[in-house]
Short mmCIF file of C-alpha atoms in Angstrom, two decimals:
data_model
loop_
_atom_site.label_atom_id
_atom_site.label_comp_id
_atom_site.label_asym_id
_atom_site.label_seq_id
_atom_site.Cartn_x
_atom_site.Cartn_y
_atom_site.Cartn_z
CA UNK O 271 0.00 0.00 0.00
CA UNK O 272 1.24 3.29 -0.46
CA UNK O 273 0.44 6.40 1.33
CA UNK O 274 -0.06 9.55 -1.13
CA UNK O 275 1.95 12.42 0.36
CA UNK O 276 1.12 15.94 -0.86
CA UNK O 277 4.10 17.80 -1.96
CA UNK O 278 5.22 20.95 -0.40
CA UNK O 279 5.66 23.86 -2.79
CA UNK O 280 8.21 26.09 -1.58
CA UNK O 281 7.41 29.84 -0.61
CA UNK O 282 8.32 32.30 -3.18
CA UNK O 283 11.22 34.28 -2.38
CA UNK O 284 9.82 38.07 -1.75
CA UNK O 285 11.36 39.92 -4.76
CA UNK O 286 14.26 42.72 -3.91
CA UNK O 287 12.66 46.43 -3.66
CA UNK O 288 15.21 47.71 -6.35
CA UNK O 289 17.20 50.93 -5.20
CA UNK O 290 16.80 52.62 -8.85
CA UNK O 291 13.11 52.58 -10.67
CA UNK O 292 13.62 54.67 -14.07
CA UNK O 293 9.73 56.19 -14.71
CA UNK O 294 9.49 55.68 -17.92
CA UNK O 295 10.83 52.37 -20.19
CA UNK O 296 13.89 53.36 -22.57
CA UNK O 297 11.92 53.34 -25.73
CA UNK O 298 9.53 56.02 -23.47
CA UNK O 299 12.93 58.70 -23.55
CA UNK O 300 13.68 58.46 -27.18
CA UNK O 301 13.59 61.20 -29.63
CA UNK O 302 14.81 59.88 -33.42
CA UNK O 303 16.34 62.48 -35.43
CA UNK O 304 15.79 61.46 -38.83
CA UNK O 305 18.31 62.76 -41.95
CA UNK O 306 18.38 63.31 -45.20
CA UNK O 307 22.35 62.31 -45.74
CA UNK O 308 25.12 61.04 -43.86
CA UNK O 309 26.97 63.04 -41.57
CA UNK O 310 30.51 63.18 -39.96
CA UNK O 311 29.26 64.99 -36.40
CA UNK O 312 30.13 63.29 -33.59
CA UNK O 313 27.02 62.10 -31.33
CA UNK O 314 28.84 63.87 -28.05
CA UNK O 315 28.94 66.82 -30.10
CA UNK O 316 25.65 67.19 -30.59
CA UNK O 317 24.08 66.27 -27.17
CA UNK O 318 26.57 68.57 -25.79
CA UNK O 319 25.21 72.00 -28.13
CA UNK O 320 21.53 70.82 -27.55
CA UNK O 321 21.39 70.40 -23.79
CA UNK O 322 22.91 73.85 -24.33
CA UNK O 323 20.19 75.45 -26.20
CA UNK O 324 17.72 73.98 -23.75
CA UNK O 325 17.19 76.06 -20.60
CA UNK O 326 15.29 72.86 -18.74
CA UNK O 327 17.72 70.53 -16.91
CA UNK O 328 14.83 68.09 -17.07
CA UNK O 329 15.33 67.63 -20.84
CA UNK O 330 18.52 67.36 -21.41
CA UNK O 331 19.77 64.47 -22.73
CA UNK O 332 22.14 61.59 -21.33
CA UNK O 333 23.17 60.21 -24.88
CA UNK O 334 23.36 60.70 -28.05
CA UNK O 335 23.78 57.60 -30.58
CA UNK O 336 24.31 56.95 -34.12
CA UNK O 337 21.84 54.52 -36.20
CA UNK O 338 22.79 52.07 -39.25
CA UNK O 339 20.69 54.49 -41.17
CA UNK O 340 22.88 57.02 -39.92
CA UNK O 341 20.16 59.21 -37.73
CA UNK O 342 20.75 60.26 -34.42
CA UNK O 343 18.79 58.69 -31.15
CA UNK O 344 18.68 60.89 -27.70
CA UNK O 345 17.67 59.78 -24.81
CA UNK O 346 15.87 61.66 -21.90
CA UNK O 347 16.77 61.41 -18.29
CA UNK O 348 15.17 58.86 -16.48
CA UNK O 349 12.20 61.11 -15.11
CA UNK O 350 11.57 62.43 -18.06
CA UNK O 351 9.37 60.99 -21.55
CA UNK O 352 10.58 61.76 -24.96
CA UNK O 353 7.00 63.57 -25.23
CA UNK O 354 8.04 66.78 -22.67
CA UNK O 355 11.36 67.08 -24.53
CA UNK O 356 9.84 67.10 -28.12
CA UNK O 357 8.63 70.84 -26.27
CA UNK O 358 11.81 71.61 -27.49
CA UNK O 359 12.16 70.27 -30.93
CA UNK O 360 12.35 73.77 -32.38
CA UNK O 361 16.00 74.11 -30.19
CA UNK O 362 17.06 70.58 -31.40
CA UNK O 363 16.42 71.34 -34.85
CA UNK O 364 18.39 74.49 -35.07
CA UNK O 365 21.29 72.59 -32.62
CA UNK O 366 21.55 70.15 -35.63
CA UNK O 367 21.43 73.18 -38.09
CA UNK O 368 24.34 74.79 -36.77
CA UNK O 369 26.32 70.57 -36.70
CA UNK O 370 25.41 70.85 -40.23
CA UNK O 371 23.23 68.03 -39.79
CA UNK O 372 20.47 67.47 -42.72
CA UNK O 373 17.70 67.18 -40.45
CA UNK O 374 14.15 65.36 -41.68
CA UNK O 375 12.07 64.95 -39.02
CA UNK O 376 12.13 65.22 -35.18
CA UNK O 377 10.08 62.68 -33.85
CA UNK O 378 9.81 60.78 -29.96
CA UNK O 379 10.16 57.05 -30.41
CA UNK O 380 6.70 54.85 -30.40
CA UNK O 381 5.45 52.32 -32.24
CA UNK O 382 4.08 52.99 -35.83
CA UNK O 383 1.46 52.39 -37.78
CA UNK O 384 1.60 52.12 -41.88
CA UNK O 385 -0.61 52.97 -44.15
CA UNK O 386 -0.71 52.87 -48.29
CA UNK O 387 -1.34 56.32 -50.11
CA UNK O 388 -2.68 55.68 -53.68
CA UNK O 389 -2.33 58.39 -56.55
CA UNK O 390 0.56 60.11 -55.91
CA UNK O 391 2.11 61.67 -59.29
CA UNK O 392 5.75 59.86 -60.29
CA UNK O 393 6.36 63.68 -61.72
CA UNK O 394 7.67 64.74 -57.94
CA UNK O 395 10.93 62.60 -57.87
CA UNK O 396 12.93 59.93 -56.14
CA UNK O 397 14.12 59.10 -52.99
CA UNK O 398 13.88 61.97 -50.19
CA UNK O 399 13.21 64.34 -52.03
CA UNK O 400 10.01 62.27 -53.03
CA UNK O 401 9.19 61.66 -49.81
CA UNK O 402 9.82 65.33 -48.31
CA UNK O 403 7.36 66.72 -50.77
CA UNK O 404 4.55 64.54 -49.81
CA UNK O 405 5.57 65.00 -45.82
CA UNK O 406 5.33 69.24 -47.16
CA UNK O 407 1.83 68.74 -48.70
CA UNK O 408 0.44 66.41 -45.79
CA UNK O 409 1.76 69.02 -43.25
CA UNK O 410 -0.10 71.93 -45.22
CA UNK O 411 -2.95 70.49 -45.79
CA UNK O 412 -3.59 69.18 -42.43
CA UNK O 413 -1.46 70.40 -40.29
CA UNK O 414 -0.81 68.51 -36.94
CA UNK O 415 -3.72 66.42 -37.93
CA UNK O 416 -1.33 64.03 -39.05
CA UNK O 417 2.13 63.61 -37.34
CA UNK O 418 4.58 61.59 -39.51
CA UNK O 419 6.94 58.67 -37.95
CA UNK O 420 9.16 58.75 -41.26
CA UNK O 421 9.57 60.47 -44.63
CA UNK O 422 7.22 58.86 -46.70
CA UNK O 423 8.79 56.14 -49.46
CA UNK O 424 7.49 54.82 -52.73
CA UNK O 425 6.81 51.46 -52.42
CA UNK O 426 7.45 50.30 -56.06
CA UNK O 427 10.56 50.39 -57.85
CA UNK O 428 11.86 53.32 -59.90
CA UNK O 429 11.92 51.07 -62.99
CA UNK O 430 8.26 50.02 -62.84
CA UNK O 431 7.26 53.82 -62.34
CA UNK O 432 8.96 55.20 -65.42
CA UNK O 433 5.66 54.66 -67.78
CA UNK O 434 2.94 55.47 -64.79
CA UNK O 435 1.50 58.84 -64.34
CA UNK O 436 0.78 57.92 -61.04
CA UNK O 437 1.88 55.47 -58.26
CA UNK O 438 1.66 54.31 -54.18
CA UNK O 439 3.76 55.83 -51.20
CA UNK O 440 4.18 54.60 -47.97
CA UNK O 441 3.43 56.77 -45.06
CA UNK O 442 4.25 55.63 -41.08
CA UNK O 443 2.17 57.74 -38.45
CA UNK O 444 3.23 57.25 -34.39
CA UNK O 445 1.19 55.16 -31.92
CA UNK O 446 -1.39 52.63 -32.96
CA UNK O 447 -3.57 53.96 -35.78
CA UNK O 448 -6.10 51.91 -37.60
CA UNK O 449 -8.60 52.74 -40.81
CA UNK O 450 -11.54 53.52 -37.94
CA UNK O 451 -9.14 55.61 -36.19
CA UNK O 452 -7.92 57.17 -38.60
CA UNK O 453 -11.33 58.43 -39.88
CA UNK O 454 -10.53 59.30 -43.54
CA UNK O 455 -10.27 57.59 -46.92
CA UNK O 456 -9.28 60.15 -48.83
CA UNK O 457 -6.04 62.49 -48.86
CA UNK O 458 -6.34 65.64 -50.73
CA UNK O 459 -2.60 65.76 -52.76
CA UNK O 460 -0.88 67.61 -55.31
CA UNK O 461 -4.90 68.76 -56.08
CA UNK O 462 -5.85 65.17 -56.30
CA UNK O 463 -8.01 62.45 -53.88
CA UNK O 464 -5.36 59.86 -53.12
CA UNK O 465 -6.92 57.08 -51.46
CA UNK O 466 -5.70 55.92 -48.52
CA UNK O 467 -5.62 52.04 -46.90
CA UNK O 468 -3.40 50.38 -44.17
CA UNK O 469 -0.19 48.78 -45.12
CA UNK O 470 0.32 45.04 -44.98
CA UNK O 471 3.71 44.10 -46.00
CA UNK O 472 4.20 41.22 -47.99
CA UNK O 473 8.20 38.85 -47.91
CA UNK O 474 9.27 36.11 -49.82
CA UNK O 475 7.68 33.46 -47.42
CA UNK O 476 4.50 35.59 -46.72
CA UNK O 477 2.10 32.60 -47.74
CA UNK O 478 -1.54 33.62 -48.67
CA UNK O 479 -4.15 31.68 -45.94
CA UNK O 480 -6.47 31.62 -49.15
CA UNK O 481 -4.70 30.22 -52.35
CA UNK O 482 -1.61 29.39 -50.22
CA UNK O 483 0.97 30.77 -52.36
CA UNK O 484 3.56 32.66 -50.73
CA UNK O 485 4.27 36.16 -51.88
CA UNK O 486 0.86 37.82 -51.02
CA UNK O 487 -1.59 38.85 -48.26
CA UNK O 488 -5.30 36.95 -48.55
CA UNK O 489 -6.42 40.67 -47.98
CA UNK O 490 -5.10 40.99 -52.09
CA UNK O 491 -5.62 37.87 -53.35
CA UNK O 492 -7.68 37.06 -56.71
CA UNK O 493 -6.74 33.55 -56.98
CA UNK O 494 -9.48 30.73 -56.15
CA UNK O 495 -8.86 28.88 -52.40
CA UNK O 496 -6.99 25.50 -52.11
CA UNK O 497 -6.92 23.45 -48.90
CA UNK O 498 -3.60 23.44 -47.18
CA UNK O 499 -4.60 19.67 -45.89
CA UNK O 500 -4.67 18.00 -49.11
CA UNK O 501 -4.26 20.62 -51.32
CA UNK O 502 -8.07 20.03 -52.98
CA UNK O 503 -9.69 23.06 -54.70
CA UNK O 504 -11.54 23.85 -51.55
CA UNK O 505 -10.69 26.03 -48.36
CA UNK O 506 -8.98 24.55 -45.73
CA UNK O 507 -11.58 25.55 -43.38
CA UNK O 508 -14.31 23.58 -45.58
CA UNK O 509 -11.70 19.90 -45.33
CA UNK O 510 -13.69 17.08 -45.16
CA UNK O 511 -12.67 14.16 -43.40
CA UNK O 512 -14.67 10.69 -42.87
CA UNK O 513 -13.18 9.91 -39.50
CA UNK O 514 -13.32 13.65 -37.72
CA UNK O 515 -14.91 16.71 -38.64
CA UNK O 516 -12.49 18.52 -40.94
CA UNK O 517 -11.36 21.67 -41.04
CA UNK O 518 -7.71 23.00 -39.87
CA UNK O 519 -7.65 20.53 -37.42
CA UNK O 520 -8.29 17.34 -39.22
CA UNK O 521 -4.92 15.03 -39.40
CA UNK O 522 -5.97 12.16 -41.24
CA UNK O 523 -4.53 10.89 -44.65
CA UNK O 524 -4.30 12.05 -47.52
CA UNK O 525 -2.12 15.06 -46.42
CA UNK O 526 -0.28 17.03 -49.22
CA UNK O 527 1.22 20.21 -50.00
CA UNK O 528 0.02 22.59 -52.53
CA UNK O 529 3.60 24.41 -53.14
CA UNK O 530 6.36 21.22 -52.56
CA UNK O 531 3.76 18.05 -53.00
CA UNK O 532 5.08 16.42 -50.30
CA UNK O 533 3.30 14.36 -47.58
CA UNK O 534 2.91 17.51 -44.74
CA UNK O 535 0.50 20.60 -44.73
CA UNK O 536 0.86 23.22 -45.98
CA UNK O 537 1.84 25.55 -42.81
CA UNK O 538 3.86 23.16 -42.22
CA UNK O 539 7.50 25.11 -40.85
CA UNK O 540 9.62 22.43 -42.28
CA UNK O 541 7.68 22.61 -45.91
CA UNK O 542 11.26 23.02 -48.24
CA UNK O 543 9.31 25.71 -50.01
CA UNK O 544 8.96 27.53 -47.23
CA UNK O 545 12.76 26.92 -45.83
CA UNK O 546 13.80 28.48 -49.27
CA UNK O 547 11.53 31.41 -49.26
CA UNK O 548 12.67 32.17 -45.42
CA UNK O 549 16.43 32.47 -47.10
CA UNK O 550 15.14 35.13 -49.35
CA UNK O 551 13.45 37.03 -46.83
CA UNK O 552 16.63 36.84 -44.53
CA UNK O 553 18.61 38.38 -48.14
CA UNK O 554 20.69 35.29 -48.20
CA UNK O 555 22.06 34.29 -51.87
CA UNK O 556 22.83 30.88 -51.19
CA UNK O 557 19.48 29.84 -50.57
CA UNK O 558 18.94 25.90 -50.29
CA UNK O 559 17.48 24.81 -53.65
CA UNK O 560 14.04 22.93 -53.07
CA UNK O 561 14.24 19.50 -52.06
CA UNK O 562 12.57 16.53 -54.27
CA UNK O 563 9.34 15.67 -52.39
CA UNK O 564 9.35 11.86 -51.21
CA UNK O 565 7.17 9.27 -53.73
CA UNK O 566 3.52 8.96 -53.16
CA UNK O 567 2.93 5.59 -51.29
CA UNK O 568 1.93 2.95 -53.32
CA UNK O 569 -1.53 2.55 -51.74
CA UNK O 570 -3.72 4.43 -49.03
CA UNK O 571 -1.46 4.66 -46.03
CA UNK O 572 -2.86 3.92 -42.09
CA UNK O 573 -4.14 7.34 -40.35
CA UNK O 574 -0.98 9.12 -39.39
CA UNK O 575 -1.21 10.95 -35.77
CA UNK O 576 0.01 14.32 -35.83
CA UNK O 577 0.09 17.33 -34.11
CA UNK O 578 -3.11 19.19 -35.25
CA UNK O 579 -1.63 22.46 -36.74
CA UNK O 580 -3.39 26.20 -37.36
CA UNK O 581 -4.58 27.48 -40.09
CA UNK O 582 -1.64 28.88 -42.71
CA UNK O 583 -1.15 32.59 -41.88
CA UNK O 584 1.17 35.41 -43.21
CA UNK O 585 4.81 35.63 -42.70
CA UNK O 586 5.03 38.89 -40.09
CA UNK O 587 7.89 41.77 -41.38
#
């Protein structure tokens, strides 16, 4: 006989009170000076003249750091949010100004939200300049209405906009912004409507959760739905299945892959297809070449247990 003996959890250890509790997260105390070109200024250099200009001792800055993208990050004391010392983005700017330093825009650090601006005449240029001439217009016909993250970018190539009068820019706005939010569908630009969406970006091994091709959003897809069980010309969702009810969940046989045609689903992570298009998202050359899928079984295997898997979704960026 045995005797069941209930085991004693351990007491939790009462946490250490720390000494030093900042008020605001790091992300909270950033303000991202965007550029237009590289510059040679030192980072000291420049939190040194701006904590100068700026007669509160609250705002200055502790640091001042360099980006890959060569723009400048500064960060706040610990008391204070990025959103008091943007009171003083007139004094940054003109700090930069005197560094030489191309400034674009002044912005505190948040998350951003995308969106898709459609009509845009190709007749206003490339690259910043592009994109400061649509950040002019936005600013003058709506003033703080709409408070840009970035300098707006064309999101086709130069090459494919040489024989269109007209084309799509990206635009970023701070904090979380959605089409109800937002409250418009229409921009008025360059005397024109420009319609207006929110931006989902597509990658190499972005896989549609409709047709199940990879390169596109189901939000944009035209093509008919396939099944990412067995790859029928039917939805995944409508799967039937003699021995459960179907659906995304169902794991019985026959299981195949619309892209590869081997024996696994088509979310599946290990799907070659998808290993290849993940090296082309990462930018790597050498991408490993699609494997052969293994020969069909000779007759209708046994029901194969497997983990029941989700429905396909969209790469995230």
């Amino acid at each position: 006989s045995f005797q069941v003996v209930e085991r004693r959890k351990k007491s939790a250890k009462p946490k250490a009170d720390p000494l030093f509790k900042p008020e605001y997260t790091k992300i909270n105390r950033e303000i991202i000076v965007e550029t237009t070109a590289p510059s040679d200024v030192n980072p000291s250099e420049i939190r040194t003249l701006v904590n100068a200009r700026i007669q509160d001792e609250s705002c200055h800055f502790i640091s001042a750091r360099r980006t890959p993208k060569d723009n400048f990050i500064l960060e706040t004391k610990f008391v204070t949010p990025a959103t008091k010392a943007m009171q003083y983005a007139k004094e940054i700017e003109e700090a930069l100004l005197t560094l030489q330093v191309p400034v674009a825009i002044i912005r505190a650090n948040s998350k951003w939200s995308k969106f898709l601006i459609h009509g845009i005449p190709t007749t206003i240029g490339e690259g910043a300049e592009a994109g400061q001439l649509v950040a002019s217009e936005i600013r003058s016909n709506y003033g703080e209405n709409f408070q840009l993250a970035q300098i707006p970018r064309w999101i086709s190539r130069a090459e494919t906009r040489m024989e269109k009068t007209h084309s799509s820019m990206v635009i970023a706005l701070p904090g979380q912004v959605t089409m109800e939010t937002l409250g418009v569908k229409f921009l008025s630009l360059f005397n024109r409507s420009c319609h207006i969406e929110a931006f989902l970006p597509t990658f190499p091994d972005t896989q549609c959760a409709k047709c199940l091709e990879y390169g596109h959003r189901q939000e944009k897809c035209k093509n008919n739905g396939r099944c990412g069980h067995c790859a029928g010309d039917h939805l995944t969702s409508f799967h039937p299945c003699n021995q459960c009810q179907g659906g995304y969940r169902c794991t019985h046989t026959p299981i195949r892959c619309l892209n590869c045609k081997g024996i696994h689903k088509a979310s599946d992570p290990a799907c070659p297809e998808r290993v290849k298009r993940r090296f082309l998202n990462k930018g790597k050359e050498n991408a490993p070449p699609a494997q052969d899928p293994p020969a069909a079984p000779a007759q209708e295997p046994i029901s194969i247990i497997q983990v029941p898997a989700t429905a396909p979704v969209g790469a995230t960026p």
